[in-house]
Amino acid sequence: MPAWLPRAMVLALALYACYRLGSWAFDQLIGLLINVLIAFFLALAIEPAVSRMSARGMRRGLATFLVFLGVLIAGVGFVVLLGSMLAGQIVDMVEEFPKYLDSVINWVNQTFHTDLSRVEVQDSVLHSDWLQKYVQNSATGVLDISTTVLGGLFRLLTIFLFSFYFAADGPRLRRALCSVLPPARQAEVLRAWEIAVDKTGGYLYSRGLMALISGIAHYILLVILGVPYAPALAVWVGLVSQFIPTIGTYLAGALPMLIAFTVDPWYAVWVLGFVVIYQQFENYALQPKLTSRTVDIHPAVAFGSVIAGTALMGAVGALIAIPAVATLQAFLGAYVKRYDVTDDPRMHGRSRRRGEPVLTRLRSAWRASGTDGGEDGAGGVGEREEPGRA
């Protein structure tokens, strides 16, 4: 056995053990890493406001606390307002539900010539097996729901804590990162940080603008239909549909449909149709244009980055995909060497000889090559025409 073989085997086993240990640690910490990534982009989003307040003489930690306090107050106030509105509408809907049920049963009896009654329908529903199974499953799933809610609150607290540290200690974090790099690399890191702040702010600006447009459009519809609480519902639709990825559209449209159902069941159908049509308009016309202007990336790249982010990290990836790709594109654009484009008609999608048939161009090229091949024009053409005559 060669002398180096035992050492090589031990080294290979050690490397494999390190790989397995690193893979296990990464799987265990993937949730924490995602929370840190979300906190980092949240800190980048509030960085302009914190820096502006800090430039006026306020301590950076206090400025960060005030910004977070304002966001928290606005969020809690919005949730309380919608919660009270939703509770009142649910009570009204429960009180009016027998009337809705009577109208539906009367329509069924008149249309299909049946003899149904509300008492029989209620008894059959209350004594059905599927309702009892559903109640039992819901009772056993209360503990799971409580665990999920507590886990979500803990995750939200973790994100806010990390984002507070990132925003309050931003300069210190940059100095600590640059202290281990040479001066040339320090400038690149600071440039990347500045680009990330700009792109994240532009992304939030585009989302806020789309939320405003969506809120105005849905407000007009709700006012026309006479649905109560139209301003609050419009704000709900605008914010939830833009800042909650993947399922935000469905959550945003469910509440206006529920409130519209208490006024007239057909109004809920109108709201559903408008939500679906507006979502298609937003996805294919509004969002690509606004994103390309504020974040400065191509609409196709923005759409593809959202799909890729969703496939990699789910809803979190869909939320941070566009600012991340915009930051990477802007940072790499400074190091990609570009050249002047030649003045060629084909650059504009036109051929070099517009209107000239393809066969004529082939004949001209054939004759030109024949003329160049012989000693004179006639001899060259004659030699190339001999095989054709045969």
Tab-separated table of C-alpha atoms in Angstrom, residues 36-383:
chain	number	residue	atom	x	y	z
A	36	VAL	CA	-32.445	37.231	8.469
A	37	LEU	CA	-32.768	37.793	4.711
A	38	ILE	CA	-36.248	39.281	5.132
A	39	ALA	CA	-34.981	41.464	7.988
A	40	PHE	CA	-32.102	42.689	5.828
A	41	PHE	CA	-34.405	43.818	3.001
A	42	LEU	CA	-36.770	45.413	5.532
A	43	ALA	CA	-33.832	47.340	6.974
A	44	LEU	CA	-32.871	48.453	3.474
A	45	ALA	CA	-36.436	49.659	2.930
A	46	ILE	CA	-36.412	51.958	5.977
A	47	GLU	CA	-32.773	52.995	5.514
A	48	PRO	CA	-33.602	56.271	3.640
A	49	ALA	CA	-36.003	57.450	6.366
A	50	VAL	CA	-33.604	56.540	9.172
A	51	SER	CA	-30.646	58.186	7.423
A	52	ARG	CA	-32.651	61.359	6.787
A	53	MET	CA	-33.652	61.628	10.453
A	54	SER	CA	-30.116	60.827	11.573
A	55	ALA	CA	-28.694	63.544	9.328
A	56	ARG	CA	-30.801	66.102	11.210
A	57	GLY	CA	-29.053	65.299	14.488
A	58	MET	CA	-31.217	62.505	15.876
A	59	ARG	CA	-29.536	59.391	17.213
A	60	ARG	CA	-29.755	56.537	14.764
A	61	GLY	CA	-31.226	54.090	17.280
A	62	LEU	CA	-33.977	56.539	18.231
A	63	ALA	CA	-34.723	57.271	14.577
A	64	THR	CA	-35.044	53.557	13.843
A	65	PHE	CA	-37.328	53.101	16.846
A	66	LEU	CA	-39.590	55.957	15.722
A	67	VAL	CA	-39.857	54.568	12.202
A	68	PHE	CA	-40.752	51.104	13.489
A	69	LEU	CA	-43.200	52.619	15.974
A	70	GLY	CA	-44.962	54.508	13.180
A	71	VAL	CA	-45.207	51.378	11.049
A	72	LEU	CA	-46.502	49.377	14.026
A	73	ILE	CA	-49.138	51.969	14.947
A	74	ALA	CA	-50.367	52.181	11.353
A	75	GLY	CA	-50.527	48.397	11.040
A	76	VAL	CA	-52.322	47.844	14.354
A	77	GLY	CA	-54.803	50.637	13.645
A	78	PHE	CA	-55.576	49.231	10.231
A	79	VAL	CA	-56.083	45.707	11.616
A	80	VAL	CA	-58.330	46.958	14.447
A	81	LEU	CA	-60.425	49.017	12.030
A	82	LEU	CA	-60.903	46.124	9.655
A	83	GLY	CA	-61.514	43.688	12.519
A	84	SER	CA	-64.340	45.772	13.978
A	85	MET	CA	-65.835	46.287	10.539
A	86	LEU	CA	-65.612	42.585	9.734
A	87	ALA	CA	-67.142	41.574	13.083
A	88	GLY	CA	-70.100	43.895	12.542
A	89	GLN	CA	-70.670	42.622	9.032
A	90	ILE	CA	-70.481	38.989	10.156
A	91	VAL	CA	-73.136	39.663	12.824
A	92	ASP	CA	-75.382	41.332	10.244
A	93	MET	CA	-74.871	38.484	7.814
A	94	VAL	CA	-75.737	35.860	10.434
A	95	GLU	CA	-78.900	37.754	11.358
A	96	GLU	CA	-79.936	38.098	7.711
A	97	PHE	CA	-78.930	34.569	6.721
A	98	PRO	CA	-82.439	33.057	7.232
A	99	LYS	CA	-83.849	35.608	4.786
A	100	TYR	CA	-81.179	34.737	2.214
A	101	LEU	CA	-81.873	31.056	2.710
A	102	ASP	CA	-85.632	31.577	2.299
A	103	SER	CA	-85.090	33.487	-0.935
A	104	VAL	CA	-82.826	30.752	-2.303
A	105	ILE	CA	-85.297	28.006	-1.335
A	106	ASN	CA	-88.198	29.902	-2.915
A	107	TRP	CA	-86.211	30.304	-6.128
A	108	VAL	CA	-85.397	26.574	-6.176
A	109	ASN	CA	-89.049	25.641	-5.544
A	110	GLN	CA	-90.303	27.907	-8.308
A	111	THR	CA	-87.639	26.873	-10.792
A	112	PHE	CA	-87.521	23.115	-10.242
A	113	HIS	CA	-91.093	22.659	-8.879
A	114	THR	CA	-89.881	21.229	-5.554
A	115	ASP	CA	-91.381	21.489	-2.079
A	116	LEU	CA	-88.460	22.371	0.189
A	117	SER	CA	-88.669	24.228	3.491
A	118	ARG	CA	-86.042	26.025	5.521
A	119	VAL	CA	-86.672	23.895	8.630
A	120	GLU	CA	-86.065	20.666	6.721
A	121	VAL	CA	-82.879	22.028	5.159
A	122	GLN	CA	-81.532	23.207	8.531
A	123	ASP	CA	-82.300	19.865	10.203
A	124	SER	CA	-80.668	17.881	7.418
A	125	VAL	CA	-77.556	20.065	7.597
A	126	LEU	CA	-77.289	20.015	11.395
A	127	HIS	CA	-77.709	16.241	11.621
A	128	SER	CA	-75.479	15.390	8.689
A	129	ASP	CA	-72.429	13.183	9.179
A	130	TRP	CA	-70.016	15.486	7.332
A	131	LEU	CA	-70.835	18.412	9.657
A	132	GLN	CA	-70.170	16.303	12.750
A	133	LYS	CA	-66.868	15.082	11.302
A	134	TYR	CA	-65.902	18.623	10.416
A	135	VAL	CA	-66.608	19.832	13.970
A	136	GLN	CA	-64.569	16.976	15.437
A	137	ASN	CA	-61.636	17.647	13.127
A	138	SER	CA	-61.785	21.348	13.927
A	139	ALA	CA	-61.743	20.630	17.653
A	140	THR	CA	-58.695	18.377	17.336
A	141	GLY	CA	-56.938	20.934	15.133
A	142	VAL	CA	-57.205	23.801	17.612
A	143	LEU	CA	-53.841	22.907	19.146
A	144	ASP	CA	-52.177	22.855	15.728
A	145	ILE	CA	-53.665	26.239	14.864
A	146	SER	CA	-52.476	27.698	18.173
A	147	THR	CA	-48.981	26.349	17.577
A	148	THR	CA	-48.941	27.843	14.087
A	149	VAL	CA	-50.089	31.240	15.351
A	150	LEU	CA	-47.472	31.296	18.110
A	151	GLY	CA	-44.775	30.239	15.642
A	152	GLY	CA	-45.808	33.026	13.280
A	153	LEU	CA	-45.666	35.616	16.070
A	154	PHE	CA	-42.217	34.415	17.135
A	155	ARG	CA	-40.998	34.576	13.538
A	156	LEU	CA	-42.407	38.088	13.118
A	157	LEU	CA	-40.679	39.194	16.325
A	158	THR	CA	-37.392	37.700	15.102
A	159	ILE	CA	-37.639	39.543	11.787
A	160	PHE	CA	-38.349	42.886	13.458
A	161	LEU	CA	-35.530	42.398	15.931
A	162	PHE	CA	-32.931	41.655	13.236
A	163	SER	CA	-34.190	44.438	10.984
A	164	PHE	CA	-33.959	46.898	13.902
A	165	TYR	CA	-30.336	45.929	14.493
A	166	PHE	CA	-29.520	46.116	10.779
A	167	ALA	CA	-31.049	49.593	10.451
A	168	ALA	CA	-29.811	51.044	13.744
A	169	ASP	CA	-26.260	49.673	13.405
A	170	GLY	CA	-26.011	50.054	9.645
A	171	PRO	CA	-22.836	52.191	9.635
A	172	ARG	CA	-21.181	49.965	12.233
A	173	LEU	CA	-22.103	46.868	10.235
A	174	ARG	CA	-20.622	48.375	7.065
A	175	ARG	CA	-17.422	49.315	8.883
A	176	ALA	CA	-17.098	45.822	10.334
A	177	LEU	CA	-17.601	44.283	6.914
A	178	CYS	CA	-15.174	46.629	5.172
A	179	SER	CA	-12.490	46.215	7.838
A	180	VAL	CA	-11.696	42.703	6.594
A	181	LEU	CA	-11.432	43.772	2.930
A	182	PRO	CA	-8.778	45.710	0.999
A	183	PRO	CA	-9.605	49.324	0.039
A	184	ALA	CA	-10.557	48.458	-3.544
A	185	ARG	CA	-13.068	45.854	-2.355
A	186	GLN	CA	-14.431	48.225	0.274
A	187	ALA	CA	-15.577	50.663	-2.413
A	188	GLU	CA	-17.369	47.834	-4.246
A	189	VAL	CA	-19.152	46.699	-1.078
A	190	LEU	CA	-20.314	50.233	-0.291
A	191	ARG	CA	-21.480	50.676	-3.872
A	192	ALA	CA	-23.451	47.422	-3.721
A	193	TRP	CA	-25.018	48.491	-0.416
A	194	GLU	CA	-26.075	51.842	-1.890
A	195	ILE	CA	-27.548	50.170	-4.974
A	196	ALA	CA	-29.485	47.732	-2.780
A	197	VAL	CA	-30.997	50.609	-0.802
A	198	ASP	CA	-32.027	52.442	-3.988
A	199	LYS	CA	-33.529	49.381	-5.668
A	200	THR	CA	-35.414	48.255	-2.577
A	201	GLY	CA	-36.832	51.743	-2.149
A	202	GLY	CA	-37.843	51.815	-5.811
A	203	TYR	CA	-39.533	48.462	-5.469
A	204	LEU	CA	-41.538	49.588	-2.450
A	205	TYR	CA	-42.440	52.785	-4.287
A	206	SER	CA	-43.797	50.785	-7.237
A	207	ARG	CA	-45.746	48.510	-4.887
A	208	GLY	CA	-47.199	51.514	-3.087
A	209	LEU	CA	-48.204	53.112	-6.388
A	210	MET	CA	-49.895	49.905	-7.559
A	211	ALA	CA	-51.670	49.659	-4.197
A	212	LEU	CA	-52.964	53.208	-4.672
A	213	ILE	CA	-54.234	52.474	-8.199
A	214	SER	CA	-55.836	49.214	-7.085
A	215	GLY	CA	-57.499	50.889	-4.112
A	216	ILE	CA	-58.949	53.675	-6.254
A	217	ALA	CA	-60.298	51.228	-8.860
A	218	HIS	CA	-61.963	48.990	-6.261
A	219	TYR	CA	-63.278	52.024	-4.361
A	220	ILE	CA	-65.083	53.244	-7.475
A	221	LEU	CA	-66.659	49.807	-7.960
A	222	LEU	CA	-67.765	49.529	-4.329
A	223	VAL	CA	-69.269	53.032	-4.372
A	224	ILE	CA	-71.192	52.238	-7.567
A	225	LEU	CA	-72.569	49.050	-6.014
A	226	GLY	CA	-73.393	50.815	-2.756
A	227	VAL	CA	-71.266	48.524	-0.575
A	228	PRO	CA	-70.669	49.947	2.929
A	229	TYR	CA	-67.206	50.742	4.262
A	230	ALA	CA	-65.921	51.339	0.725
A	231	PRO	CA	-62.818	53.398	1.758
A	232	ALA	CA	-61.605	50.820	4.284
A	233	LEU	CA	-62.240	47.953	1.872
A	234	ALA	CA	-60.368	49.769	-0.896
A	235	VAL	CA	-57.352	50.284	1.372
A	236	TRP	CA	-57.524	46.608	2.359
A	237	VAL	CA	-57.554	45.443	-1.263
A	238	GLY	CA	-54.699	47.741	-2.259
A	239	LEU	CA	-52.340	46.837	0.586
A	240	VAL	CA	-53.036	43.121	0.900
A	241	SER	CA	-52.951	42.391	-2.831
A	242	GLN	CA	-49.580	44.132	-3.279
A	243	PHE	CA	-47.625	43.324	-0.136
A	244	ILE	CA	-48.704	39.718	0.479
A	245	PRO	CA	-47.368	37.629	-2.406
A	246	THR	CA	-49.042	34.620	-4.014
A	247	ILE	CA	-52.212	34.538	-1.885
A	248	GLY	CA	-52.614	38.279	-1.355
A	249	THR	CA	-55.014	38.695	-4.249
A	250	TYR	CA	-57.388	36.042	-2.930
A	251	LEU	CA	-57.288	37.402	0.615
A	252	ALA	CA	-57.868	40.927	-0.664
A	253	GLY	CA	-60.875	39.954	-2.801
A	254	ALA	CA	-62.548	37.718	-0.207
A	255	LEU	CA	-63.434	40.496	2.252
A	256	PRO	CA	-65.154	42.845	-0.277
A	257	MET	CA	-67.076	39.851	-1.637
A	258	LEU	CA	-68.256	38.983	1.877
A	259	ILE	CA	-69.398	42.535	2.598
A	260	ALA	CA	-71.068	42.814	-0.823
A	261	PHE	CA	-72.909	39.543	-0.174
A	262	THR	CA	-74.598	41.134	2.850
A	263	VAL	CA	-76.028	43.814	0.558
A	264	ASP	CA	-76.973	41.619	-2.398
A	265	PRO	CA	-75.659	38.155	-3.306
A	266	TRP	CA	-75.266	39.208	-6.942
A	267	TYR	CA	-72.989	42.068	-5.889
A	268	ALA	CA	-70.499	39.476	-4.650
A	269	VAL	CA	-70.433	38.000	-8.160
A	270	TRP	CA	-69.769	41.446	-9.633
A	271	VAL	CA	-66.925	42.044	-7.179
A	272	LEU	CA	-65.417	38.639	-8.005
A	273	GLY	CA	-65.508	39.338	-11.740
A	274	PHE	CA	-63.931	42.771	-11.281
A	275	VAL	CA	-61.170	41.373	-9.057
A	276	VAL	CA	-60.298	38.701	-11.632
A	277	ILE	CA	-60.307	41.133	-14.579
A	278	TYR	CA	-58.292	43.787	-12.723
A	279	GLN	CA	-55.746	41.200	-11.608
A	280	GLN	CA	-55.094	40.205	-15.213
A	281	PHE	CA	-54.740	43.870	-16.198
A	282	GLU	CA	-52.311	44.434	-13.339
A	283	ASN	CA	-50.218	41.333	-14.055
A	284	TYR	CA	-49.801	41.877	-17.786
A	285	ALA	CA	-50.039	45.653	-18.267
A	286	LEU	CA	-49.577	47.688	-15.088
A	287	GLN	CA	-47.038	45.810	-12.988
A	288	PRO	CA	-44.411	45.197	-15.731
A	289	LYS	CA	-44.452	48.869	-16.739
A	290	LEU	CA	-44.182	50.283	-13.224
A	291	THR	CA	-41.587	47.750	-12.135
A	292	SER	CA	-39.414	48.396	-15.169
A	293	ARG	CA	-39.538	52.152	-14.531
A	294	THR	CA	-38.939	52.228	-10.786
A	295	VAL	CA	-36.628	49.220	-10.403
A	296	ASP	CA	-35.125	49.575	-13.922
A	297	ILE	CA	-35.378	45.953	-15.037
A	298	HIS	CA	-37.087	44.470	-18.063
A	299	PRO	CA	-40.705	43.343	-17.501
A	300	ALA	CA	-39.843	39.820	-18.638
A	301	VAL	CA	-36.928	39.713	-16.181
A	302	ALA	CA	-39.203	40.956	-13.387
A	303	PHE	CA	-41.815	38.304	-14.170
A	304	GLY	CA	-39.212	35.552	-14.407
A	305	SER	CA	-37.525	36.623	-11.166
A	306	VAL	CA	-40.832	36.390	-9.302
A	307	ILE	CA	-41.424	32.871	-10.649
A	308	ALA	CA	-37.869	31.816	-9.758
A	309	GLY	CA	-38.097	33.355	-6.292
A	310	THR	CA	-41.391	31.572	-5.640
A	311	ALA	CA	-39.906	28.248	-6.752
A	312	LEU	CA	-36.841	28.699	-4.513
A	313	MET	CA	-38.223	30.290	-1.345
A	314	GLY	CA	-41.993	30.403	-1.706
A	315	ALA	CA	-43.865	33.589	-0.811
A	316	VAL	CA	-40.740	35.180	0.686
A	317	GLY	CA	-38.837	34.645	-2.551
A	318	ALA	CA	-41.641	36.220	-4.563
A	319	LEU	CA	-41.540	39.288	-2.320
A	320	ILE	CA	-37.793	39.939	-2.420
A	321	ALA	CA	-36.992	38.541	-5.889
A	322	ILE	CA	-37.408	41.784	-7.837
A	323	PRO	CA	-35.253	44.061	-5.596
A	324	ALA	CA	-32.601	41.339	-5.335
A	325	VAL	CA	-32.405	40.867	-9.118
A	326	ALA	CA	-32.444	44.635	-9.692
A	327	THR	CA	-29.567	45.091	-7.238
A	328	LEU	CA	-27.548	42.310	-8.860
A	329	GLN	CA	-28.198	43.665	-12.346
A	330	ALA	CA	-27.215	47.222	-11.429
A	331	PHE	CA	-24.073	46.060	-9.600
A	332	LEU	CA	-22.893	43.815	-12.429
A	333	GLY	CA	-23.704	46.470	-15.017
A	334	ALA	CA	-20.821	48.591	-13.735
A	335	TYR	CA	-18.316	45.830	-14.524
A	336	VAL	CA	-19.623	44.617	-17.892
A	337	LYS	CA	-17.656	46.107	-20.766
A	338	ARG	CA	-19.875	47.476	-23.547
A	339	TYR	CA	-19.042	48.377	-27.154
A	340	ASP	CA	-20.495	50.725	-29.746
A	341	VAL	CA	-23.157	49.087	-31.887
A	342	THR	CA	-22.502	49.027	-35.637
A	343	ASP	CA	-24.862	50.987	-37.852
A	344	ASP	CA	-26.518	48.003	-39.502
A	345	PRO	CA	-30.188	47.909	-40.600
A	346	ARG	CA	-30.468	44.431	-39.140
A	347	MET	CA	-30.083	45.969	-35.673
A	348	HIS	CA	-33.515	47.554	-36.229
A	349	GLY	CA	-35.133	44.365	-37.477
A	350	ARG	CA	-34.809	45.253	-41.174
A	351	SER	CA	-32.952	43.424	-43.901
A	352	ARG	CA	-30.072	45.049	-45.692
A	353	ARG	CA	-32.023	45.188	-48.987
A	354	ARG	CA	-35.655	45.773	-48.257
A	355	GLY	CA	-38.127	44.826	-50.958
A	356	GLU	CA	-35.653	42.784	-53.007
A	357	PRO	CA	-36.736	39.149	-53.524
A	358	VAL	CA	-34.637	36.422	-51.997
A	359	LEU	CA	-34.078	34.703	-55.370
A	360	THR	CA	-32.734	37.924	-56.885
A	361	ARG	CA	-30.253	38.331	-54.052
A	362	LEU	CA	-29.084	34.742	-54.467
A	363	ARG	CA	-28.521	35.262	-58.201
A	364	SER	CA	-26.578	38.465	-57.545
A	365	ALA	CA	-24.376	36.712	-55.013
A	366	TRP	CA	-23.828	33.782	-57.422
A	367	ARG	CA	-22.784	36.073	-60.248
A	368	ALA	CA	-20.498	38.090	-57.980
A	369	SER	CA	-18.757	34.941	-56.770
A	370	GLY	CA	-18.439	33.684	-60.357
A	371	THR	CA	-16.903	36.948	-61.488
A	372	ASP	CA	-14.368	36.870	-58.699
A	373	GLY	CA	-13.415	33.249	-59.387
A	374	GLY	CA	-12.336	33.630	-63.048
A	375	GLU	CA	-9.738	35.736	-64.789
A	376	ASP	CA	-12.492	37.903	-66.270
A	377	GLY	CA	-16.233	38.248	-65.713
A	378	ALA	CA	-17.414	36.209	-68.706
A	379	GLY	CA	-15.043	33.297	-68.197
A	380	GLY	CA	-15.950	32.951	-64.559
A	381	VAL	CA	-19.640	32.949	-65.246
A	382	GLY	CA	-19.279	30.555	-68.125
A	383	GLU	CA	-17.353	28.042	-66.045
